[in-house]
PDB file of C-alpha atoms in Angstrom:
ATOM      1  CA  UNK A   1       0.000   0.000   0.000  1.00 55.00           C
ATOM      2  CA  UNK A   2       1.370   3.367  -1.003  1.00 56.00           C
ATOM      3  CA  UNK A   3       1.928   5.756   1.852  1.00 90.00           C
ATOM      4  CA  UNK A   4       1.958   8.950  -0.165  1.00 94.00           C
ATOM      5  CA  UNK A   5      -0.251   9.205  -3.229  1.00 95.00           C
ATOM      6  CA  UNK A   6      -0.318  11.703  -6.054  1.00 95.00           C
ATOM      7  CA  UNK A   7      -2.020  11.748  -9.423  1.00 90.00           C
ATOM      8  CA  UNK A   8       0.675  11.046 -11.960  1.00 87.00           C
ATOM      9  CA  UNK A   9      -0.822  13.443 -14.492  1.00 87.00           C
ATOM     10  CA  UNK A  10       0.096  14.937 -16.769  1.00 93.00           C
ATOM     11  CA  UNK A  11      -1.691  18.013 -15.501  1.00 96.00           C
ATOM     12  CA  UNK A  12      -1.911  20.537 -18.275  1.00 97.00           C
ATOM     13  CA  UNK A  13      -2.736  24.198 -17.623  1.00 97.00           C
ATOM     14  CA  UNK A  14      -2.498  27.302 -19.791  1.00 98.00           C
ATOM     15  CA  UNK A  15       0.066  29.963 -19.013  1.00 98.00           C
ATOM     16  CA  UNK A  16      -1.197  32.361 -16.369  1.00 97.00           C
ATOM     17  CA  UNK A  17      -3.645  29.888 -14.840  1.00 98.00           C
ATOM     18  CA  UNK A  18      -3.568  28.364 -11.374  1.00 98.00           C
ATOM     19  CA  UNK A  19      -2.142  24.869 -11.156  1.00 97.00           C
ATOM     20  CA  UNK A  20      -3.444  22.732  -8.301  1.00 97.00           C
ATOM     21  CA  UNK A  21      -1.480  19.694  -7.202  1.00 97.00           C
ATOM     22  CA  UNK A  22      -2.756  17.292  -4.585  1.00 97.00           C
ATOM     23  CA  UNK A  23      -1.249  14.684  -2.321  1.00 97.00           C
ATOM     24  CA  UNK A  24      -2.695  12.328   0.285  1.00 97.00           C
ATOM     25  CA  UNK A  25      -0.829  10.384   2.925  1.00 96.00           C
ATOM     26  CA  UNK A  26      -1.754   7.402   5.038  1.00 94.00           C
ATOM     27  CA  UNK A  27       0.236   7.889   8.252  1.00 91.00           C
ATOM     28  CA  UNK A  28      -1.611  10.113  10.716  1.00 90.00           C
ATOM     29  CA  UNK A  29       1.654  10.546  12.621  1.00 88.00           C
ATOM     30  CA  UNK A  30       3.179  12.475   9.725  1.00 90.00           C
ATOM     31  CA  UNK A  31       4.624  15.744  10.938  1.00 90.00           C
ATOM     32  CA  UNK A  32       6.487  17.478   8.135  1.00 93.00           C
ATOM     33  CA  UNK A  33       5.273  17.969   4.593  1.00 96.00           C
ATOM     34  CA  UNK A  34       7.236  19.000   1.553  1.00 96.00           C
ATOM     35  CA  UNK A  35       6.854  19.838  -2.090  1.00 98.00           C
ATOM     36  CA  UNK A  36       9.843  19.387  -4.348  1.00 97.00           C
ATOM     37  CA  UNK A  37      10.137  20.217  -8.026  1.00 98.00           C
ATOM     38  CA  UNK A  38      12.183  18.023 -10.327  1.00 97.00           C
ATOM     39  CA  UNK A  39      13.054  18.928 -13.869  1.00 96.00           C
ATOM     40  CA  UNK A  40      13.850  16.080 -16.235  1.00 93.00           C
ATOM     41  CA  UNK A  41      17.382  14.824 -15.655  1.00 93.00           C
ATOM     42  CA  UNK A  42      17.909  17.018 -12.594  1.00 96.00           C
ATOM     43  CA  UNK A  43      17.746  16.470  -8.859  1.00 96.00           C
ATOM     44  CA  UNK A  44      14.793  17.570  -6.700  1.00 96.00           C
ATOM     45  CA  UNK A  45      14.576  21.174  -5.580  1.00 96.00           C
ATOM     46  CA  UNK A  46      12.687  22.220  -2.461  1.00 95.00           C
ATOM     47  CA  UNK A  47       9.688  24.439  -3.245  1.00 96.00           C
ATOM     48  CA  UNK A  48       7.687  24.538  -0.036  1.00 95.00           C
ATOM     49  CA  UNK A  49       7.488  22.982   3.389  1.00 95.00           C
ATOM     50  CA  UNK A  50       4.626  23.111   5.861  1.00 96.00           C
ATOM     51  CA  UNK A  51       4.134  21.759   9.353  1.00 94.00           C
ATOM     52  CA  UNK A  52       0.796  23.122  10.592  1.00 94.00           C
ATOM     53  CA  UNK A  53      -2.754  23.013   9.303  1.00 97.00           C
ATOM     54  CA  UNK A  54      -3.709  25.841   7.013  1.00 97.00           C
ATOM     55  CA  UNK A  55      -2.081  27.752   4.216  1.00 97.00           C
ATOM     56  CA  UNK A  56       1.475  28.869   3.728  1.00 97.00           C
ATOM     57  CA  UNK A  57       2.325  31.268   0.933  1.00 97.00           C
ATOM     58  CA  UNK A  58       5.662  31.986  -0.706  1.00 96.00           C
ATOM     59  CA  UNK A  59       5.539  34.101  -3.827  1.00 97.00           C
ATOM     60  CA  UNK A  60       3.413  32.340  -6.443  1.00 98.00           C
ATOM     61  CA  UNK A  61       3.293  29.144  -4.389  1.00 98.00           C
ATOM     62  CA  UNK A  62       0.818  28.226  -1.654  1.00 98.00           C
ATOM     63  CA  UNK A  63       0.953  25.003   0.309  1.00 98.00           C
ATOM     64  CA  UNK A  64      -2.206  23.842   2.059  1.00 98.00           C
ATOM     65  CA  UNK A  65      -2.269  21.226   4.811  1.00 98.00           C
ATOM     66  CA  UNK A  66      -5.274  19.471   6.279  1.00 97.00           C
ATOM     67  CA  UNK A  67      -4.179  16.853   8.790  1.00 96.00           C
ATOM     68  CA  UNK A  68      -7.711  15.722   9.576  1.00 96.00           C
ATOM     69  CA  UNK A  69      -8.265  14.777   5.945  1.00 96.00           C
ATOM     70  CA  UNK A  70      -4.627  13.763   5.470  1.00 96.00           C
ATOM     71  CA  UNK A  71      -3.950  15.797   2.406  1.00 96.00           C
ATOM     72  CA  UNK A  72      -1.521  18.459   1.374  1.00 98.00           C
ATOM     73  CA  UNK A  73      -1.782  20.516  -1.772  1.00 98.00           C
ATOM     74  CA  UNK A  74       0.309  22.954  -3.750  1.00 98.00           C
ATOM     75  CA  UNK A  75      -1.147  25.855  -5.697  1.00 98.00           C
ATOM     76  CA  UNK A  76       0.909  27.636  -8.309  1.00 98.00           C
ATOM     77  CA  UNK A  77      -0.514  30.998  -9.336  1.00 98.00           C
ATOM     78  CA  UNK A  78       0.229  32.670 -12.650  1.00 98.00           C
ATOM     79  CA  UNK A  79       1.737  29.460 -13.989  1.00 98.00           C
ATOM     80  CA  UNK A  80       4.678  29.871 -16.334  1.00 97.00           C
ATOM     81  CA  UNK A  81       6.108  27.468 -18.908  1.00 97.00           C
ATOM     82  CA  UNK A  82       9.195  27.268 -16.688  1.00 97.00           C
ATOM     83  CA  UNK A  83       7.003  25.663 -14.015  1.00 98.00           C
ATOM     84  CA  UNK A  84       6.638  22.606 -16.250  1.00 97.00           C
ATOM     85  CA  UNK A  85       8.225  19.803 -14.222  1.00 97.00           C
ATOM     86  CA  UNK A  86       7.392  16.887 -11.963  1.00 96.00           C
ATOM     87  CA  UNK A  87       6.213  17.899  -8.502  1.00 97.00           C
ATOM     88  CA  UNK A  88       7.016  15.490  -5.713  1.00 97.00           C
ATOM     89  CA  UNK A  89       5.159  15.368  -2.427  1.00 97.00           C
ATOM     90  CA  UNK A  90       7.056  14.014   0.581  1.00 96.00           C
ATOM     91  CA  UNK A  91       6.252  13.556   4.261  1.00 94.00           C
ATOM     92  CA  UNK A  92       8.119  12.547   7.399  1.00 90.00           C
ATOM     93  CA  UNK A  93       7.023  11.226  10.745  1.00 75.00           C
ATOM     94  CA  UNK A  94       8.543  11.023  14.190  1.00 70.00           C
ATOM     95  CA  UNK A  95      10.003   7.560  13.716  1.00 72.00           C
ATOM     96  CA  UNK A  96      11.685   5.858  10.796  1.00 66.00           C
ATOM     97  CA  UNK A  97      14.796   8.026  11.177  1.00 73.00           C
ATOM     98  CA  UNK A  98      12.635  10.892   9.898  1.00 81.00           C
ATOM     99  CA  UNK A  99      13.342   9.911   6.312  1.00 87.00           C
ATOM    100  CA  UNK A 100      11.177  11.304   3.551  1.00 91.00           C
ATOM    101  CA  UNK A 101       8.361   9.135   2.237  1.00 92.00           C
ATOM    102  CA  UNK A 102       7.842  10.119  -1.384  1.00 93.00           C
ATOM    103  CA  UNK A 103       4.909  10.213  -3.700  1.00 94.00           C
ATOM    104  CA  UNK A 104       5.512   9.216  -7.299  1.00 92.00           C
ATOM    105  CA  UNK A 105       5.083  12.773  -8.492  1.00 95.00           C
ATOM    106  CA  UNK A 106       2.686  14.733 -10.678  1.00 96.00           C
ATOM    107  CA  UNK A 107       3.845  15.890 -14.072  1.00 96.00           C
ATOM    108  CA  UNK A 108       2.805  19.479 -14.786  1.00 97.00           C
ATOM    109  CA  UNK A 109       2.796  21.012 -18.251  1.00 97.00           C
ATOM    110  CA  UNK A 110       2.184  24.749 -18.582  1.00 97.00           C
ATOM    111  CA  UNK A 111       1.258  25.597 -22.136  1.00 96.00           C
ATOM    112  CA  UNK A 112       2.199  29.000 -23.604  1.00 94.00           C
TER     113      UNK A 112
ATOM    114  CA  UNK B   1      19.928  28.904   1.022  1.00 69.00           C
ATOM    115  CA  UNK B   2      21.496  25.612   1.999  1.00 86.00           C
ATOM    116  CA  UNK B   3      23.854  24.199  -0.582  1.00 92.00           C
ATOM    117  CA  UNK B   4      24.811  20.585  -1.112  1.00 96.00           C
ATOM    118  CA  UNK B   5      27.664  19.848  -3.467  1.00 97.00           C
ATOM    119  CA  UNK B   6      27.861  16.463  -5.167  1.00 98.00           C
ATOM    120  CA  UNK B   7      30.846  15.362  -7.182  1.00 97.00           C
ATOM    121  CA  UNK B   8      31.401  14.125  -9.813  1.00 98.00           C
ATOM    122  CA  UNK B   9      28.378  15.044 -11.888  1.00 97.00           C
ATOM    123  CA  UNK B  10      29.028  12.331 -14.428  1.00 97.00           C
ATOM    124  CA  UNK B  11      31.087   9.182 -14.498  1.00 97.00           C
ATOM    125  CA  UNK B  12      31.689   6.773 -17.343  1.00 97.00           C
ATOM    126  CA  UNK B  13      33.647   3.712 -16.342  1.00 96.00           C
ATOM    127  CA  UNK B  14      34.422   0.172 -17.346  1.00 97.00           C
ATOM    128  CA  UNK B  15      32.739  -2.793 -15.762  1.00 97.00           C
ATOM    129  CA  UNK B  16      34.536  -3.902 -12.600  1.00 96.00           C
ATOM    130  CA  UNK B  17      35.699  -0.417 -11.659  1.00 96.00           C
ATOM    131  CA  UNK B  18      34.853   1.107  -8.279  1.00 97.00           C
ATOM    132  CA  UNK B  19      33.378   4.591  -8.327  1.00 98.00           C
ATOM    133  CA  UNK B  20      33.360   7.057  -5.435  1.00 98.00           C
ATOM    134  CA  UNK B  21      30.793   9.838  -5.165  1.00 98.00           C
ATOM    135  CA  UNK B  22      31.147  12.681  -2.682  1.00 97.00           C
ATOM    136  CA  UNK B  23      28.373  14.681  -1.058  1.00 97.00           C
ATOM    137  CA  UNK B  24      29.197  17.819   0.903  1.00 96.00           C
ATOM    138  CA  UNK B  25      27.025  20.241   2.815  1.00 93.00           C
ATOM    139  CA  UNK B  26      28.674  23.596   2.191  1.00 93.00           C
ATOM    140  CA  UNK B  27      27.020  25.970   4.634  1.00 88.00           C
ATOM    141  CA  UNK B  28      25.469  23.765   7.285  1.00 88.00           C
ATOM    142  CA  UNK B  29      26.218  20.677   9.321  1.00 88.00           C
ATOM    143  CA  UNK B  30      24.481  17.452   8.407  1.00 89.00           C
ATOM    144  CA  UNK B  31      24.410  14.648  10.941  1.00 87.00           C
ATOM    145  CA  UNK B  32      22.300  12.687   8.495  1.00 92.00           C
ATOM    146  CA  UNK B  33      22.634  12.373   4.753  1.00 95.00           C
ATOM    147  CA  UNK B  34      20.699  10.202   2.371  1.00 96.00           C
ATOM    148  CA  UNK B  35      21.587   8.404  -0.838  1.00 97.00           C
ATOM    149  CA  UNK B  36      19.042   7.838  -3.578  1.00 97.00           C
ATOM    150  CA  UNK B  37      19.083   6.359  -7.032  1.00 97.00           C
ATOM    151  CA  UNK B  38      16.692   7.091  -9.830  1.00 95.00           C
ATOM    152  CA  UNK B  39      16.136   5.300 -13.117  1.00 91.00           C
ATOM    153  CA  UNK B  40      14.787   7.228 -16.123  1.00 87.00           C
ATOM    154  CA  UNK B  41      11.172   8.281 -15.683  1.00 83.00           C
ATOM    155  CA  UNK B  42      10.991   6.464 -12.366  1.00 87.00           C
ATOM    156  CA  UNK B  43      10.602   7.727  -8.834  1.00 87.00           C
ATOM    157  CA  UNK B  44      13.360   8.335  -6.340  1.00 92.00           C
ATOM    158  CA  UNK B  45      14.452   5.239  -4.480  1.00 94.00           C
ATOM    159  CA  UNK B  46      16.129   5.642  -1.109  1.00 95.00           C
ATOM    160  CA  UNK B  47      19.188   3.428  -0.889  1.00 96.00           C
ATOM    161  CA  UNK B  48      20.539   4.249   2.542  1.00 96.00           C
ATOM    162  CA  UNK B  49      20.643   6.685   5.395  1.00 94.00           C
ATOM    163  CA  UNK B  50      24.111   7.879   6.307  1.00 92.00           C
ATOM    164  CA  UNK B  51      24.747   8.936   9.904  1.00 89.00           C
ATOM    165  CA  UNK B  52      27.886  10.769  10.926  1.00 88.00           C
ATOM    166  CA  UNK B  53      30.160   8.582  12.998  1.00 86.00           C
ATOM    167  CA  UNK B  54      28.104   5.412  12.698  1.00 87.00           C
ATOM    168  CA  UNK B  55      27.182   2.745  10.210  1.00 90.00           C
ATOM    169  CA  UNK B  56      24.767   3.541   7.444  1.00 93.00           C
ATOM    170  CA  UNK B  57      21.273   2.109   7.466  1.00 93.00           C
ATOM    171  CA  UNK B  58      20.456   0.401   4.191  1.00 95.00           C
ATOM    172  CA  UNK B  59      17.015  -0.061   2.699  1.00 94.00           C
ATOM    173  CA  UNK B  60      15.756  -3.533   2.019  1.00 94.00           C
ATOM    174  CA  UNK B  61      17.285  -5.037  -1.075  1.00 94.00           C
ATOM    175  CA  UNK B  62      20.286  -2.709  -1.204  1.00 96.00           C
ATOM    176  CA  UNK B  63      23.600  -4.553  -0.876  1.00 95.00           C
ATOM    177  CA  UNK B  64      25.763  -2.855   1.729  1.00 93.00           C
ATOM    178  CA  UNK B  65      28.925  -4.501   0.406  1.00 95.00           C
ATOM    179  CA  UNK B  66      28.132  -3.212  -3.054  1.00 96.00           C
ATOM    180  CA  UNK B  67      27.322   0.329  -2.037  1.00 97.00           C
ATOM    181  CA  UNK B  68      29.781   1.424   0.635  1.00 96.00           C
ATOM    182  CA  UNK B  69      28.861   4.540   2.575  1.00 95.00           C
ATOM    183  CA  UNK B  70      31.178   6.558   4.775  1.00 92.00           C
ATOM    184  CA  UNK B  71      30.075   9.618   6.741  1.00 91.00           C
ATOM    185  CA  UNK B  72      33.261  10.669   8.470  1.00 84.00           C
ATOM    186  CA  UNK B  73      32.406  14.294   9.187  1.00 90.00           C
ATOM    187  CA  UNK B  74      29.399  16.535   9.654  1.00 89.00           C
ATOM    188  CA  UNK B  75      29.761  17.872   6.132  1.00 92.00           C
ATOM    189  CA  UNK B  76      30.849  14.910   4.038  1.00 94.00           C
ATOM    190  CA  UNK B  77      29.366  11.569   3.062  1.00 95.00           C
ATOM    191  CA  UNK B  78      30.709   9.305   0.338  1.00 96.00           C
ATOM    192  CA  UNK B  79      29.122   6.505  -1.640  1.00 97.00           C
ATOM    193  CA  UNK B  80      31.387   3.977  -3.303  1.00 97.00           C
ATOM    194  CA  UNK B  81      29.908   1.693  -5.916  1.00 98.00           C
ATOM    195  CA  UNK B  82      32.230  -1.286  -5.792  1.00 97.00           C
ATOM    196  CA  UNK B  83      32.947  -3.399  -8.863  1.00 96.00           C
ATOM    197  CA  UNK B  84      30.356  -1.526 -10.889  1.00 97.00           C
ATOM    198  CA  UNK B  85      28.435  -3.374 -13.590  1.00 96.00           C
ATOM    199  CA  UNK B  86      26.165  -2.070 -16.344  1.00 96.00           C
ATOM    200  CA  UNK B  87      23.073  -2.686 -14.215  1.00 95.00           C
ATOM    201  CA  UNK B  88      24.454  -0.158 -11.701  1.00 96.00           C
ATOM    202  CA  UNK B  89      24.149   2.574 -14.313  1.00 96.00           C
ATOM    203  CA  UNK B  90      21.757   5.114 -12.857  1.00 96.00           C
ATOM    204  CA  UNK B  91      21.337   8.635 -11.507  1.00 97.00           C
ATOM    205  CA  UNK B  92      22.627   8.765  -7.924  1.00 98.00           C
ATOM    206  CA  UNK B  93      21.520  11.671  -5.769  1.00 98.00           C
ATOM    207  CA  UNK B  94      22.510  12.615  -2.246  1.00 97.00           C
ATOM    208  CA  UNK B  95      20.684  14.823   0.192  1.00 96.00           C
ATOM    209  CA  UNK B  96      21.616  16.341   3.515  1.00 94.00           C
ATOM    210  CA  UNK B  97      19.449  17.226   6.459  1.00 90.00           C
ATOM    211  CA  UNK B  98      20.357  20.357   8.417  1.00 82.00           C
ATOM    212  CA  UNK B  99      21.291  19.298  11.950  1.00 72.00           C
ATOM    213  CA  UNK B 100      20.875  22.838  13.226  1.00 69.00           C
ATOM    214  CA  UNK B 101      17.248  22.984  12.083  1.00 63.00           C
ATOM    215  CA  UNK B 102      17.907  26.371  10.576  1.00 59.00           C
ATOM    216  CA  UNK B 103      14.826  27.319   8.626  1.00 60.00           C
ATOM    217  CA  UNK B 104      12.864  24.200   9.481  1.00 69.00           C
ATOM    218  CA  UNK B 105      12.990  20.591  10.626  1.00 82.00           C
ATOM    219  CA  UNK B 106      13.427  17.483   8.479  1.00 84.00           C
ATOM    220  CA  UNK B 107      14.271  19.457   5.365  1.00 89.00           C
ATOM    221  CA  UNK B 108      16.503  17.603   2.937  1.00 92.00           C
ATOM    222  CA  UNK B 109      18.616  19.609   0.534  1.00 94.00           C
ATOM    223  CA  UNK B 110      19.724  17.764  -2.565  1.00 96.00           C
ATOM    224  CA  UNK B 111      22.952  17.614  -4.461  1.00 97.00           C
ATOM    225  CA  UNK B 112      22.881  17.930  -8.228  1.00 97.00           C
ATOM    226  CA  UNK B 113      23.266  14.186  -8.732  1.00 98.00           C
ATOM    227  CA  UNK B 114      25.802  11.896 -10.356  1.00 98.00           C
ATOM    228  CA  UNK B 115      25.012  10.147 -13.588  1.00 97.00           C
ATOM    229  CA  UNK B 116      26.870   6.838 -13.645  1.00 97.00           C
ATOM    230  CA  UNK B 117      27.314   4.928 -16.874  1.00 97.00           C
ATOM    231  CA  UNK B 118      29.056   1.562 -16.647  1.00 97.00           C
ATOM    232  CA  UNK B 119      30.228   0.144 -19.970  1.00 96.00           C
TER     233      UNK B 119
END
């Protein structure tokens, strides 16, 4: 059973639109939640992290966490073609050496 | 922001050669570093957790004698692929977790990766 689930996509949005990426997790003990962006052939790059319920905004990015429903989402406003990448959701919990449990990623394509 | 340097970025070697990959945290201390591998169009796969001053913890199915990990200081971990074979060809990526919790807990910062091609 997968512990972190994401729609694989591809999610296609027009330039300037809002892209909404979703992630659910199975472990209620999860404490830290991350969104990474990975371009093809490159390593992951941290986009956002969130620890508490609610919204966290950073520039065009907003992370939303709902622990009761066990989901975390990422909104990208004013999407640009350069945002086209795979977005990886990852969570950690108190045990397990606090390693990241990864989703398989959602491929996002922003069309000019 | 936190920077993790990984070297070399690309290695092409003959079968049977051992290859050493270095991962350094440049502006923070990392008690724990992680080693991943990724095949084309596949997800990240954690190979092992590297702890400074102690033995690495390997994930199930990863041969510890094949993939030697040394974490001798708070800023350096190395992965040695011993007697590499073509099936070891992959993208190897390290990450480091900031021990000082500067900016947030549990955050892993990634190196740029090493693309290994074994002929």
